[in-house]
Short mmCIF file of C-alpha atoms in Angstrom, two decimals:
data_model
loop_
_atom_site.label_atom_id
_atom_site.label_comp_id
_atom_site.label_asym_id
_atom_site.label_seq_id
_atom_site.Cartn_x
_atom_site.Cartn_y
_atom_site.Cartn_z
CA MET A 1 15.20 -28.97 -31.39
CA LEU A 2 15.06 -28.96 -27.62
CA SER A 3 17.98 -30.53 -25.81
CA TYR A 4 17.67 -33.27 -23.21
CA ILE A 5 18.56 -30.75 -20.50
CA THR A 6 15.75 -28.43 -21.61
CA TRP A 7 13.25 -31.29 -21.59
CA PHE A 8 14.50 -32.29 -18.15
CA PHE A 9 13.76 -28.86 -16.72
CA ILE A 10 10.38 -28.74 -18.46
CA LEU A 11 9.53 -32.09 -16.86
CA ILE A 12 10.60 -30.86 -13.42
CA GLY A 13 8.43 -27.76 -13.80
CA PHE A 14 5.46 -29.81 -14.98
CA VAL A 15 5.70 -32.30 -12.11
CA THR A 16 6.20 -29.50 -9.54
CA VAL A 17 3.15 -27.49 -10.60
CA THR A 18 0.92 -30.45 -11.41
CA SER A 19 1.60 -32.33 -8.17
CA TYR A 20 0.58 -29.17 -6.31
CA LEU A 21 -2.46 -28.16 -8.34
CA VAL A 22 -4.13 -31.57 -8.81
CA PRO A 23 -4.83 -32.22 -5.07
CA VAL A 24 -5.97 -28.61 -4.64
CA LEU A 25 -8.35 -28.82 -7.60
CA LEU A 26 -9.71 -32.18 -6.42
CA ALA A 27 -10.33 -30.72 -2.98
CA ALA A 28 -11.99 -27.66 -4.49
CA PHE A 29 -14.20 -29.21 -7.17
CA LYS A 30 -14.54 -33.00 -6.92
CA TRP A 31 -15.00 -33.67 -3.23
CA GLY A 32 -18.19 -32.26 -1.76
CA GLU A 33 -19.36 -31.50 1.72
CA GLN A 34 -18.66 -34.15 4.33
CA ASP A 35 -20.39 -34.93 7.61
CA LEU A 36 -17.66 -35.12 10.24
CA LYS A 37 -20.04 -36.31 12.94
CA ALA A 38 -20.86 -39.40 10.89
CA LYS A 39 -17.35 -39.82 9.48
CA TYR A 40 -15.74 -40.12 12.91
CA ASN A 41 -18.75 -41.24 14.94
CA ALA A 42 -18.11 -38.17 17.07
CA LYS A 43 -20.18 -36.27 19.60
CA TRP A 44 -17.92 -33.40 20.64
CA ALA A 45 -15.69 -30.91 18.88
CA LEU A 46 -13.41 -28.23 20.33
CA VAL A 47 -12.65 -24.99 18.50
CA SER A 48 -10.06 -22.52 19.78
CA GLY A 49 -10.37 -18.90 18.77
CA SER A 50 -14.08 -19.56 18.36
CA SER A 51 -15.55 -16.22 19.39
CA SER A 52 -15.16 -14.63 15.93
CA GLY A 53 -13.92 -15.09 12.38
CA ILE A 54 -13.04 -18.52 11.05
CA GLY A 55 -13.39 -20.13 14.48
CA ARG A 56 -16.94 -18.95 14.95
CA ALA A 57 -17.87 -20.02 11.41
CA VAL A 58 -16.40 -23.49 12.00
CA ALA A 59 -18.19 -23.88 15.34
CA LYS A 60 -21.51 -23.00 13.71
CA LYS A 61 -21.00 -25.44 10.84
CA LEU A 62 -20.05 -28.25 13.23
CA ALA A 63 -23.16 -27.58 15.31
CA LYS A 64 -25.23 -27.71 12.14
CA GLN A 65 -23.87 -31.24 11.59
CA GLY A 66 -25.21 -32.23 15.00
CA LEU A 67 -21.99 -31.95 16.99
CA ASN A 68 -21.68 -30.48 20.46
CA VAL A 69 -18.96 -27.82 20.59
CA VAL A 70 -16.50 -26.58 23.20
CA LEU A 71 -15.74 -22.91 22.53
CA VAL A 72 -12.27 -21.84 23.69
CA ALA A 73 -11.38 -18.15 23.49
CA LEU A 74 -10.58 -15.10 25.58
CA ASP A 75 -13.07 -14.69 28.42
CA ASP A 76 -14.80 -11.61 27.03
CA ASP A 77 -18.09 -10.39 25.58
CA ALA A 78 -17.31 -11.88 22.16
CA LEU A 79 -17.13 -15.38 23.63
CA LYS A 80 -20.28 -14.86 25.67
CA GLY A 81 -22.10 -13.53 22.60
CA THR A 82 -21.05 -16.46 20.44
CA TYR A 83 -22.02 -18.94 23.14
CA GLU A 84 -25.50 -17.44 23.60
CA SER A 85 -26.06 -17.09 19.86
CA LEU A 86 -25.17 -20.73 19.15
CA LYS A 87 -27.29 -22.01 22.04
CA LYS A 88 -30.26 -20.11 20.70
CA GLU A 89 -29.74 -21.21 17.07
CA PHE A 90 -29.07 -24.87 17.95
CA PRO A 91 -31.19 -25.72 20.99
CA ASN A 92 -30.61 -29.46 20.53
CA GLN A 93 -26.83 -29.18 20.78
CA GLN A 94 -24.63 -28.64 23.81
CA PHE A 95 -22.07 -25.85 24.02
CA ARG A 96 -19.40 -25.12 26.58
CA ALA A 97 -17.72 -21.72 26.75
CA VAL A 98 -14.19 -21.98 28.10
CA GLY A 99 -12.68 -18.58 28.68
CA CYS A 100 -8.89 -18.48 28.93
CA ASN A 101 -5.86 -16.64 27.58
CA LEU A 102 -3.95 -18.91 25.19
CA GLY A 103 -1.15 -16.35 24.95
CA LYS A 104 -0.30 -16.52 28.63
CA SER A 105 1.49 -19.42 30.28
CA ASP A 106 3.81 -19.08 33.25
CA HIS A 107 4.13 -20.13 36.88
CA GLU A 108 1.17 -17.92 37.79
CA TYR A 109 -1.24 -18.92 35.01
CA ASP A 110 -1.76 -21.98 32.85
CA TYR A 111 -4.67 -22.38 30.45
CA MET A 112 -4.35 -26.16 30.07
CA PRO A 113 -5.85 -27.07 33.50
CA ILE A 114 -8.84 -24.86 32.62
CA ILE A 115 -9.38 -26.68 29.31
CA LYS A 116 -8.82 -30.12 30.83
CA GLU A 117 -11.29 -29.47 33.63
CA ALA A 118 -13.94 -28.23 31.20
CA THR A 119 -13.62 -31.36 29.02
CA LYS A 120 -12.80 -34.11 31.51
CA ASP A 121 -16.17 -35.85 31.09
CA ILE A 122 -16.34 -35.82 27.26
CA ASP A 123 -14.42 -37.25 24.30
CA VAL A 124 -13.25 -34.54 21.91
CA GLN A 125 -12.69 -36.18 18.52
CA ILE A 126 -12.73 -33.10 16.30
CA LEU A 127 -10.09 -30.58 17.32
CA VAL A 128 -9.86 -27.25 15.52
CA ASN A 129 -6.73 -25.29 16.49
CA ASN A 130 -7.63 -21.87 15.19
CA ALA A 131 -6.67 -19.25 17.80
CA GLY A 132 -4.16 -16.65 16.72
CA TYR A 133 -3.38 -12.98 16.24
CA ILE A 134 -0.75 -10.87 14.50
CA GLN A 135 2.02 -8.85 16.18
CA LEU A 136 2.80 -6.17 13.60
CA SER A 137 6.13 -4.38 14.02
CA ALA A 138 9.79 -4.92 13.30
CA PHE A 139 10.91 -7.79 15.53
CA PHE A 140 13.28 -5.69 17.65
CA ARG A 141 10.83 -2.79 18.06
CA SER A 142 8.44 -4.72 20.29
CA THR A 143 9.37 -6.31 23.58
CA LEU A 144 10.54 -9.88 23.74
CA GLN A 145 7.57 -10.67 25.97
CA LYS A 146 5.13 -9.51 23.28
CA GLN A 147 6.84 -11.74 20.74
CA LEU A 148 6.77 -14.73 23.10
CA THR A 149 3.10 -14.12 23.89
CA ASN A 150 2.34 -14.14 20.18
CA LEU A 151 4.19 -17.43 19.73
CA GLU A 152 2.47 -18.96 22.77
CA CYS A 153 -0.96 -18.24 21.31
CA ASN A 154 -0.21 -18.94 17.65
CA MET A 155 2.01 -21.98 18.11
CA MET A 156 2.59 -23.48 21.55
CA SER A 157 -1.06 -23.47 22.65
CA HIS A 158 -1.88 -25.65 19.63
CA VAL A 159 0.92 -28.06 20.51
CA LYS A 160 -0.26 -28.37 24.12
CA ILE A 161 -3.95 -28.73 23.30
CA THR A 162 -3.24 -31.21 20.50
CA HIS A 163 -1.01 -33.35 22.69
CA HIS A 164 -3.73 -33.66 25.32
CA PHE A 165 -6.65 -34.53 23.05
CA LEU A 166 -4.65 -36.62 20.58
CA SER A 167 -3.30 -38.72 23.46
CA ASN A 168 -6.86 -39.27 24.69
CA MET A 169 -8.07 -40.32 21.23
CA VAL A 170 -5.24 -42.80 20.71
CA GLU A 171 -5.57 -44.23 24.21
CA LYS A 172 -9.30 -44.82 23.75
CA GLY A 173 -9.05 -46.02 20.14
CA LEU A 174 -11.19 -43.16 18.82
CA LYS A 175 -11.12 -41.87 15.27
CA GLY A 176 -11.15 -38.15 14.70
CA CYS A 177 -9.44 -35.18 13.11
CA ILE A 178 -7.18 -32.28 14.01
CA THR A 179 -6.93 -29.04 12.07
CA PHE A 180 -4.60 -26.06 12.29
CA THR A 181 -5.18 -22.59 10.88
CA SER A 182 -1.93 -21.45 9.35
CA SER A 183 -1.34 -18.70 6.81
CA GLN A 184 0.25 -17.73 3.53
CA SER A 185 3.03 -16.28 5.70
CA ALA A 186 3.99 -19.87 6.61
CA PHE A 187 5.82 -20.18 3.28
CA PHE A 188 6.12 -16.58 2.03
CA PRO A 189 8.33 -13.96 3.74
CA ALA A 190 6.46 -11.91 6.34
CA PRO A 191 8.56 -8.86 7.27
CA SER A 192 7.22 -6.81 10.18
CA CYS A 193 5.45 -9.87 11.57
CA SER A 194 8.31 -12.36 11.67
CA SER A 195 7.15 -14.19 14.80
CA TYR A 196 3.70 -14.60 13.28
CA GLY A 197 5.12 -16.04 10.07
CA GLY A 198 7.56 -18.25 11.96
CA GLY A 199 4.79 -19.63 14.16
CA LYS A 200 2.60 -20.36 11.16
CA ALA A 201 5.49 -22.10 9.39
CA PHE A 202 5.91 -24.31 12.44
CA LEU A 203 2.22 -25.26 12.34
CA ALA A 204 2.48 -26.31 8.69
CA SER A 205 5.53 -28.50 9.29
CA PHE A 206 4.11 -29.88 12.53
CA ALA A 207 0.83 -30.80 10.83
CA ALA A 208 2.58 -32.59 7.94
CA SER A 209 4.62 -34.79 10.26
CA LEU A 210 1.69 -35.34 12.62
CA ALA A 211 -0.50 -36.46 9.70
CA ILE A 212 1.89 -39.34 9.05
CA GLU A 213 2.05 -40.33 12.72
CA CYS A 214 -1.74 -40.27 13.07
CA TYR A 215 -2.58 -42.14 9.85
CA THR A 216 -2.36 -45.57 11.48
CA TYR A 217 -4.84 -44.52 14.17
CA GLY A 218 -7.54 -43.22 11.83
CA ILE A 219 -6.97 -39.62 12.91
CA ASP A 220 -6.80 -37.10 10.06
CA VAL A 221 -4.71 -33.91 10.18
CA LEU A 222 -5.15 -30.82 8.02
CA CYS A 223 -3.38 -27.48 7.97
CA LEU A 224 -5.32 -24.63 6.36
CA MET A 225 -3.10 -21.99 4.75
CA SER A 226 -5.43 -19.06 5.08
CA GLY A 227 -5.22 -15.98 2.93
CA PRO A 228 -6.73 -12.61 3.86
CA ILE A 229 -10.08 -13.06 5.62
CA GLN A 230 -12.89 -10.56 6.21
CA THR A 231 -12.61 -10.48 10.00
CA ASN A 232 -11.53 -8.10 12.76
CA PHE A 233 -8.04 -9.63 12.60
CA TYR A 234 -6.35 -6.33 11.69
CA ASP A 235 -8.58 -3.98 13.69
CA ASN A 236 -6.01 -3.17 16.37
CA GLN A 237 -3.09 -2.86 13.96
CA PRO A 238 -1.64 0.23 12.24
CA LYS A 239 -3.76 1.47 9.34
CA LEU A 240 -1.62 0.32 6.45
CA SER A 241 -2.37 0.61 2.74
CA PHE A 242 -1.68 -3.06 2.04
CA PHE A 243 -4.53 -3.94 4.40
CA LYS A 244 -6.86 -2.25 1.90
CA PHE A 245 -5.47 -4.54 -0.79
CA PHE A 246 -5.96 -7.57 1.48
CA HIS A 247 -9.54 -6.50 2.15
CA ALA A 248 -10.24 -6.25 -1.58
CA ILE A 249 -9.10 -9.85 -2.21
CA SER A 250 -10.16 -11.39 1.10
CA ASP A 251 -12.32 -14.47 1.60
CA THR A 252 -15.18 -14.80 4.06
CA PRO A 253 -14.87 -16.81 7.29
CA ASP A 254 -17.62 -19.10 5.95
CA SER A 255 -15.69 -19.97 2.79
CA ALA A 256 -12.50 -20.67 4.77
CA ALA A 257 -14.48 -22.85 7.21
CA ASP A 258 -15.98 -24.83 4.32
CA ILE A 259 -12.54 -25.41 2.81
CA MET A 260 -11.23 -26.63 6.16
CA LEU A 261 -14.09 -28.99 7.00
CA ASN A 262 -14.42 -30.41 3.50
CA GLY A 263 -10.67 -30.88 3.10
CA VAL A 264 -9.84 -32.75 6.30
CA GLY A 265 -9.05 -36.40 5.61
CA ARG A 266 -8.64 -35.62 1.90
CA ILE A 267 -5.63 -33.31 1.82
CA THR A 268 -2.97 -32.30 4.35
CA TRP A 269 -2.02 -28.76 3.32
CA ARG A 270 -4.84 -26.72 1.83
CA ASP A 271 -4.30 -23.22 0.48
CA SER A 272 -7.59 -21.44 0.97
CA SER A 273 -7.68 -18.66 -1.61
CA LEU A 274 -6.50 -17.73 -5.09
CA PHE A 275 -4.08 -15.27 -3.48
CA THR A 276 -2.55 -18.05 -1.38
CA ILE A 277 -2.40 -20.42 -4.36
CA PHE A 278 -0.69 -17.75 -6.46
CA SER A 279 1.83 -17.09 -3.67
CA ARG A 280 2.54 -20.82 -3.41
CA LEU A 281 3.23 -21.04 -7.15
CA VAL A 282 5.57 -18.05 -6.89
CA VAL A 283 7.76 -19.77 -4.27
CA LYS A 284 7.77 -22.94 -6.36
CA ILE A 285 9.11 -21.01 -9.34
CA VAL A 286 11.29 -18.36 -7.66
CA ASP A 287 13.94 -19.53 -5.18
CA MET A 288 13.58 -18.16 -1.64
CA ASN A 289 17.07 -16.60 -1.70
CA LEU A 290 16.14 -14.47 -4.71
CA LEU A 291 12.69 -13.69 -3.30
CA VAL A 292 14.08 -12.47 0.03
CA GLN A 293 16.66 -10.25 -1.65
CA GLY A 294 14.03 -8.78 -3.96
CA ILE A 295 11.58 -7.99 -1.16
CA ALA A 296 14.35 -6.59 1.08
CA ARG A 297 15.47 -4.19 -1.63
CA GLY A 298 11.97 -3.23 -2.68
CA GLN A 299 10.34 -2.63 0.70
CA SER A 300 11.89 0.83 1.04
CA LEU A 301 9.71 1.95 -1.89
CA SER A 302 6.54 1.10 0.06
CA SER A 303 4.57 4.01 1.52
CA ASP A 304 3.78 1.86 4.57
CA PHE A 305 7.49 1.33 5.18
CA LYS A 306 8.17 5.05 4.81
CA ASN A 307 5.27 6.29 6.95
CA HIS A 308 5.34 3.75 9.78
CA PRO A 309 8.71 3.66 11.56
CA GLU A 310 7.56 0.78 13.76
CA LEU A 311 7.77 -1.48 10.69
CA ARG A 312 11.48 -0.87 10.13
#
């Protein structure tokens, strides 16, 4: 016969797993596609990191809903190509390409005046904070400036952009939504990309608190915990064996974009893949102290750790 203590722990486990899985399953299977243009009576959306990957997929899906889209990304051929492609595919929609470096902000350069100037005559009600990249090396083996640049793009640019457009929405009494693209590394240890993981963890916490603040104003907030995606995200990184594993289990940008757009207003944190869901369940079952010690002791067995000194 099971003791009261055993039943207590069984109940805790049941509530922990069920309270996580039920919203995820509802978001995945019960709730269908939603029209954000109609939902928020919106005309304009802004997508950062929109020249490729998830950002480009989101921009295209928003345009398909009849929204005009501001494309914010590095001022390069990828942005120009995306801009021209979307204009050609959606001739009835308006697009604005805003080229700027979201990783750079100092006394000589500030991307916010560029974004504000490009959007001063429109109301952005759908804000997709998606820009980001990975800095792959042991923290102390890259310069501090490289780490700060990574955090500026992955974290601080989203804070600055959100503050501007959220303030405008509240001031004008407009409904809308704000999304952030985070990662599995927001809640699972990410050695060799600690600034990346730390920045993504900030986005998740920031989004959860912001969702509560914005509820009264009819502004929805969602943080997408992305798993591996079939993009050029790792193209400029060392050729590591675990990237091959990530590629084998990766989702498409389209599927991640669908999860984001169909989840906003229905769920606050949304894990986007089976890999991310599995990782989330692991950290619910295994305490972080034990997980960190296990990974720290096991990483020396990895061929990537042995063959790439920049990771250690």
